[in-house]
Amino acid sequence: MMSSATLQHILFISLLPTLISSRSDRPCRDCCQQKGEAGPMVPSGLPGVVGPQGLPGRDGLNGLNGPAGLPGRSGEKGERGASGDMSGILKLLNQQTPDVLSDLQEVLDILKGQKTQMFAGPEMMMASPPLIHRVGHVEITAFTVVRTSDLPGHGDSEKDITYDRVITNIGNRFNFETGHFVCSTNGTYFFTFNVVHDRDVMVELVKNGERLVAVHGDAAQKLRTMYTNSAVVELAERDEVWTRLSRSHSLSGNTQHLTTFTGYLLYPASATKRLTTG
């Protein structure tokens, strides 16, 4: 017969699987409910492939105009140019009569000794004795004047342009009160004018109220723009020539002397007649 110890041993072995199965259904109170340690860090993945370039965007709006820059420094004086060919002038002089050559010599002597008063005010020029030079019976006239202030317009009628600075007024035939040149010698004259404006402008060169030539510009970008025109005109004594601002326009002026009017006698009527008939 087996002993009681042997029977207990056999009973424990037979019940052992049951005990193990029953305990496996319950979580361990000592370790199963605790968090484990963090695992090792893995390296980052490789960057993805670059995508295709997008379409170009639309152009942006134009920016505002910046302020005008300061005037640049004067450049260095250039080298003296080569002497010109005088053969054409000498040929022309050889074709002239002694009277014409004498008149030309007198003109050269006068111009050589003439000292022009630069940038004098009109009141000084008008108050001084008339600068009249005669060659025989011909009176030499020449002028250049400048406007340094704006001329408002945009009205229903034209405006004669006046000028407030004088560079030259030989013969004293330019009237600063009216802005008109008054002819004193029959002959052929040359006139040119420059105007500056940053918007729509139209200026005419006028003889006795009749338009000869004109300039017209439309500065759409509102940038300062210069316009110029000129004409060769035959005048008789007391004819008048001036510049006129057209209706519905205005004119800019400034101290940079950009708006100007110039005129001078090319040939007196007597010399022109001798040249054409001789």
CSV table of C-alpha atoms in Angstrom, one decimal:
chain,number,residue,atom,x,y,z
A,1,MET,CA,0.0,0.0,0.0
A,2,MET,CA,1.1,3.5,-0.8
A,3,SER,CA,1.8,5.9,2.0
A,4,SER,CA,-0.1,9.1,2.6
A,5,ALA,CA,2.9,11.1,1.4
A,6,THR,CA,2.9,9.3,-1.8
A,7,LEU,CA,-0.8,9.9,-2.3
A,8,GLN,CA,-0.4,13.6,-1.6
A,9,HIS,CA,2.4,13.8,-4.1
A,10,ILE,CA,0.3,12.1,-6.8
A,11,LEU,CA,-2.7,14.4,-6.1
A,12,PHE,CA,-0.5,17.5,-6.4
A,13,ILE,CA,0.8,16.5,-9.7
A,14,SER,CA,-2.6,15.7,-11.1
A,15,LEU,CA,-4.0,19.1,-9.9
A,16,LEU,CA,-1.0,21.2,-11.1
A,17,PRO,CA,-2.3,21.8,-14.7
A,18,THR,CA,-5.6,23.0,-13.4
A,19,LEU,CA,-3.9,25.4,-11.0
A,20,ILE,CA,-1.7,26.8,-13.7
A,21,SER,CA,-4.6,27.3,-16.1
A,22,SER,CA,-6.7,29.1,-13.5
A,23,ARG,CA,-4.0,31.6,-12.6
A,24,SER,CA,-3.2,32.4,-16.2
A,25,ASP,CA,-6.6,34.0,-16.7
A,26,ARG,CA,-5.8,36.7,-14.1
A,27,PRO,CA,-3.3,39.5,-14.7
A,28,CYS,CA,-0.2,39.6,-12.7
A,29,ARG,CA,-0.5,42.3,-10.0
A,30,ASP,CA,3.3,42.7,-9.8
A,31,CYS,CA,4.6,43.2,-13.4
A,32,CYS,CA,1.9,42.9,-16.0
A,33,GLN,CA,0.3,46.2,-15.2
A,34,GLN,CA,3.6,48.2,-15.3
A,35,LYS,CA,4.7,50.1,-18.5
A,36,GLY,CA,7.8,48.8,-20.2
A,37,GLU,CA,10.9,50.8,-21.0
A,38,ALA,CA,10.9,52.8,-24.3
A,39,GLY,CA,12.4,51.0,-27.3
A,40,PRO,CA,15.4,52.3,-29.1
A,41,MET,CA,15.1,55.3,-31.5
A,42,VAL,CA,15.2,54.4,-35.2
A,43,PRO,CA,16.8,56.8,-37.8
A,44,SER,CA,14.6,59.3,-39.8
A,45,GLY,CA,13.5,58.3,-43.3
A,46,LEU,CA,15.0,59.7,-46.5
A,47,PRO,CA,13.5,63.1,-47.9
A,48,GLY,CA,10.9,62.7,-50.5
A,49,VAL,CA,11.3,63.5,-54.2
A,50,VAL,CA,11.1,67.3,-55.2
A,51,GLY,CA,7.8,68.1,-56.9
A,52,PRO,CA,7.5,69.8,-60.3
A,53,GLN,CA,7.9,73.6,-60.5
A,54,GLY,CA,4.7,75.6,-60.4
A,55,LEU,CA,3.4,77.9,-63.1
A,56,PRO,CA,4.7,81.6,-63.1
A,57,GLY,CA,2.5,84.0,-61.2
A,58,ARG,CA,0.8,87.1,-62.7
A,59,ASP,CA,2.8,90.4,-63.0
A,60,GLY,CA,2.3,92.7,-60.1
A,61,LEU,CA,1.0,96.3,-60.4
A,62,ASN,CA,3.4,99.1,-61.3
A,63,GLY,CA,4.9,100.9,-58.3
A,64,LEU,CA,4.6,104.6,-57.7
A,65,ASN,CA,7.2,106.9,-59.4
A,66,GLY,CA,10.1,107.7,-57.1
A,67,PRO,CA,11.3,111.3,-56.5
A,68,ALA,CA,13.5,112.9,-59.1
A,69,GLY,CA,17.2,112.3,-58.5
A,70,LEU,CA,19.8,115.1,-57.9
A,71,PRO,CA,21.5,116.5,-61.0
A,72,GLY,CA,24.7,114.6,-61.9
A,73,ARG,CA,28.1,116.1,-61.8
A,74,SER,CA,29.5,117.8,-64.8
A,75,GLY,CA,31.6,115.6,-67.0
A,76,GLU,CA,35.2,116.2,-67.9
A,77,LYS,CA,36.0,118.6,-70.7
A,78,GLY,CA,36.4,116.8,-73.9
A,79,GLU,CA,39.3,117.1,-76.3
A,80,ARG,CA,39.3,119.8,-78.9
A,81,GLY,CA,37.9,118.6,-82.2
A,82,ALA,CA,39.6,118.7,-85.5
A,83,SER,CA,39.2,121.8,-87.6
A,84,GLY,CA,36.3,121.8,-90.0
A,85,ASP,CA,36.5,122.0,-93.8
A,86,MET,CA,36.2,125.7,-94.7
A,87,SER,CA,36.2,125.2,-98.4
A,88,GLY,CA,32.4,125.5,-98.7
A,89,ILE,CA,32.3,128.7,-96.7
A,90,LEU,CA,35.1,130.2,-98.7
A,91,LYS,CA,33.4,129.3,-101.9
A,92,LEU,CA,30.2,130.9,-100.7
A,93,LEU,CA,32.0,134.1,-99.7
A,94,ASN,CA,33.7,134.3,-103.0
A,95,GLN,CA,30.3,134.4,-104.7
A,96,GLN,CA,29.1,137.4,-102.7
A,97,THR,CA,29.2,141.0,-103.7
A,98,PRO,CA,31.4,143.6,-101.9
A,99,ASP,CA,28.4,145.1,-100.2
A,100,VAL,CA,27.3,141.8,-98.7
A,101,LEU,CA,30.9,141.0,-97.5
A,102,SER,CA,31.1,144.5,-95.9
A,103,ASP,CA,27.8,143.9,-94.0
A,104,LEU,CA,29.1,140.5,-92.8
A,105,GLN,CA,32.3,142.0,-91.6
A,106,GLU,CA,30.4,144.6,-89.6
A,107,VAL,CA,28.2,141.9,-88.0
A,108,LEU,CA,31.2,139.9,-87.0
A,109,ASP,CA,32.9,142.9,-85.4
A,110,ILE,CA,29.7,143.7,-83.4
A,111,LEU,CA,29.2,140.1,-82.2
A,112,LYS,CA,32.9,139.9,-81.3
A,113,GLY,CA,32.6,142.9,-79.0
A,114,GLN,CA,29.2,142.1,-77.6
A,115,LYS,CA,29.1,141.1,-74.0
A,116,THR,CA,25.8,139.3,-73.2
A,117,GLN,CA,24.4,139.8,-69.7
A,118,MET,CA,23.5,136.3,-68.6
A,119,PHE,CA,20.3,135.5,-66.7
A,120,ALA,CA,19.4,139.1,-65.9
A,121,GLY,CA,15.9,139.9,-64.8
A,122,PRO,CA,13.5,141.4,-67.4
A,123,GLU,CA,13.1,144.5,-65.3
A,124,MET,CA,16.8,145.2,-65.6
A,125,MET,CA,16.9,144.5,-69.3
A,126,MET,CA,13.9,146.8,-70.0
A,127,ALA,CA,15.3,149.5,-67.8
A,128,SER,CA,18.7,149.5,-69.6
A,129,PRO,CA,19.3,151.5,-72.9
A,130,PRO,CA,18.1,149.5,-75.9
A,131,LEU,CA,20.7,147.1,-77.3
A,132,ILE,CA,20.4,148.1,-80.9
A,133,HIS,CA,23.1,147.4,-83.5
A,134,ARG,CA,22.8,148.6,-87.0
A,135,VAL,CA,24.7,147.4,-90.0
A,136,GLY,CA,24.1,149.9,-92.7
A,137,HIS,CA,20.3,150.3,-92.5
A,138,VAL,CA,19.8,146.8,-90.9
A,139,GLU,CA,19.0,146.4,-87.2
A,140,ILE,CA,20.3,143.2,-85.6
A,141,THR,CA,17.9,141.4,-83.3
A,142,ALA,CA,18.2,138.2,-81.3
A,143,PHE,CA,16.7,136.9,-78.0
A,144,THR,CA,16.4,133.9,-75.7
A,145,VAL,CA,14.1,134.0,-72.8
A,146,VAL,CA,13.1,131.4,-70.1
A,147,ARG,CA,10.0,130.7,-68.0
A,148,THR,CA,10.6,129.4,-64.5
A,149,SER,CA,7.0,129.0,-63.2
A,150,ASP,CA,3.9,127.0,-64.0
A,151,LEU,CA,1.1,128.3,-66.3
A,152,PRO,CA,-2.3,127.0,-65.3
A,153,GLY,CA,-4.7,126.3,-68.1
A,154,HIS,CA,-7.5,123.9,-68.8
A,155,GLY,CA,-9.8,126.8,-69.8
A,156,ASP,CA,-11.9,127.6,-72.8
A,157,SER,CA,-9.4,130.0,-74.4
A,158,GLU,CA,-5.8,130.1,-75.4
A,159,LYS,CA,-3.1,131.8,-73.2
A,160,ASP,CA,-0.1,133.7,-74.4
A,161,ILE,CA,3.0,132.4,-72.7
A,162,THR,CA,5.1,135.0,-70.9
A,163,TYR,CA,8.7,134.6,-69.7
A,164,ASP,CA,10.4,135.9,-66.6
A,165,ARG,CA,14.1,135.4,-67.3
A,166,VAL,CA,16.3,136.8,-70.1
A,167,ILE,CA,19.5,135.4,-71.5
A,168,THR,CA,19.8,137.6,-74.6
A,169,ASN,CA,17.7,140.5,-75.9
A,170,ILE,CA,19.8,142.2,-78.5
A,171,GLY,CA,17.7,144.9,-80.1
A,172,ASN,CA,15.3,144.9,-77.1
A,173,ARG,CA,12.5,143.7,-79.4
A,174,PHE,CA,11.1,141.1,-77.0
A,175,ASN,CA,8.2,142.4,-74.9
A,176,PHE,CA,8.2,140.7,-71.5
A,177,GLU,CA,4.7,142.0,-70.6
A,178,THR,CA,3.0,140.4,-73.6
A,179,GLY,CA,5.6,137.6,-74.4
A,180,HIS,CA,5.6,138.8,-78.0
A,181,PHE,CA,8.6,139.5,-80.3
A,182,VAL,CA,8.0,142.6,-82.4
A,183,CYS,CA,9.8,142.8,-85.7
A,184,SER,CA,11.7,145.9,-86.6
A,185,THR,CA,13.5,144.8,-89.8
A,186,ASN,CA,12.0,143.1,-92.8
A,187,GLY,CA,13.7,139.8,-93.4
A,188,THR,CA,13.9,136.0,-92.6
A,189,TYR,CA,13.9,134.9,-89.0
A,190,PHE,CA,14.5,131.7,-87.1
A,191,PHE,CA,12.4,130.8,-84.1
A,192,THR,CA,12.5,127.8,-81.8
A,193,PHE,CA,10.8,126.9,-78.5
A,194,ASN,CA,11.1,124.2,-75.8
A,195,VAL,CA,8.4,123.3,-73.3
A,196,VAL,CA,8.4,120.8,-70.5
A,197,HIS,CA,5.4,119.2,-68.9
A,198,ASP,CA,4.4,116.0,-67.0
A,199,ARG,CA,0.9,115.7,-68.5
A,200,ASP,CA,-1.0,116.6,-71.6
A,201,VAL,CA,0.3,119.8,-73.2
A,202,MET,CA,0.0,121.7,-76.5
A,203,VAL,CA,1.9,124.9,-77.4
A,204,GLU,CA,1.8,126.8,-80.6
A,205,LEU,CA,4.2,129.2,-82.4
A,206,VAL,CA,2.0,132.1,-83.5
A,207,LYS,CA,2.5,134.9,-86.1
A,208,ASN,CA,0.1,137.8,-85.8
A,209,GLY,CA,-2.5,135.4,-84.3
A,210,GLU,CA,-2.1,132.6,-86.9
A,211,ARG,CA,-0.6,129.3,-85.8
A,212,LEU,CA,2.7,128.4,-87.6
A,213,VAL,CA,3.8,125.2,-85.9
A,214,ALA,CA,3.0,123.4,-82.6
A,215,VAL,CA,4.0,120.7,-80.2
A,216,HIS,CA,1.6,118.2,-78.6
A,217,GLY,CA,2.4,115.5,-76.1
A,218,ASP,CA,0.6,113.2,-73.7
A,219,ALA,CA,2.8,112.0,-70.9
A,220,ALA,CA,0.7,109.0,-69.9
A,221,GLN,CA,3.1,107.9,-67.2
A,222,LYS,CA,3.2,111.4,-65.7
A,223,LEU,CA,6.9,111.7,-66.3
A,224,ARG,CA,8.5,115.0,-67.2
A,225,THR,CA,8.9,115.3,-70.9
A,226,MET,CA,10.4,117.9,-73.2
A,227,TYR,CA,8.9,119.0,-76.5
A,228,THR,CA,10.4,121.3,-79.1
A,229,ASN,CA,9.7,122.7,-82.5
A,230,SER,CA,11.1,125.5,-84.8
A,231,ALA,CA,10.3,127.5,-87.9
A,232,VAL,CA,12.0,129.8,-90.4
A,233,VAL,CA,9.6,132.8,-91.0
A,234,GLU,CA,9.5,135.8,-93.2
A,235,LEU,CA,8.5,138.9,-91.3
A,236,ALA,CA,7.7,142.5,-92.1
A,237,GLU,CA,8.1,145.5,-89.8
A,238,ARG,CA,5.7,145.4,-86.8
A,239,ASP,CA,4.8,141.7,-87.3
A,240,GLU,CA,4.6,139.9,-84.0
A,241,VAL,CA,5.6,136.3,-83.1
A,242,TRP,CA,4.9,134.6,-79.8
A,243,THR,CA,4.2,131.2,-78.1
A,244,ARG,CA,0.6,130.3,-77.1
A,245,LEU,CA,-0.8,127.7,-74.8
A,246,SER,CA,-3.8,125.9,-76.4
A,247,ARG,CA,-7.1,125.7,-74.7
A,248,SER,CA,-7.7,122.9,-72.2
A,249,HIS,CA,-3.9,122.6,-71.5
A,250,SER,CA,-1.4,123.7,-68.9
A,251,LEU,CA,2.3,124.2,-68.8
A,252,SER,CA,5.0,123.3,-66.2
A,253,GLY,CA,7.8,125.7,-65.4
A,254,ASN,CA,10.8,125.3,-63.1
A,255,THR,CA,14.1,126.8,-62.1
A,256,GLN,CA,16.1,124.4,-64.3
A,257,HIS,CA,15.4,126.7,-67.3
A,258,LEU,CA,13.8,124.0,-69.5
A,259,THR,CA,10.9,126.1,-71.0
A,260,THR,CA,12.5,128.6,-73.4
A,261,PHE,CA,11.8,130.7,-76.5
A,262,THR,CA,14.5,131.9,-78.9
A,263,GLY,CA,14.5,133.9,-82.1
A,264,TYR,CA,16.9,135.9,-84.3
A,265,LEU,CA,17.3,137.5,-87.7
A,266,LEU,CA,18.8,135.2,-90.3
A,267,TYR,CA,18.9,137.6,-93.4
A,268,PRO,CA,17.5,141.1,-93.8
A,269,ALA,CA,15.2,141.5,-96.8
A,270,SER,CA,17.9,143.5,-98.7
A,271,ALA,CA,20.5,140.8,-98.3
A,272,THR,CA,18.0,138.1,-99.3
A,273,LYS,CA,17.1,139.9,-102.4
A,274,ARG,CA,20.7,140.3,-103.4
A,275,LEU,CA,21.4,136.6,-102.8
A,276,THR,CA,18.4,135.4,-104.8
A,277,THR,CA,18.9,137.8,-107.8
A,278,GLY,CA,22.7,137.8,-107.8
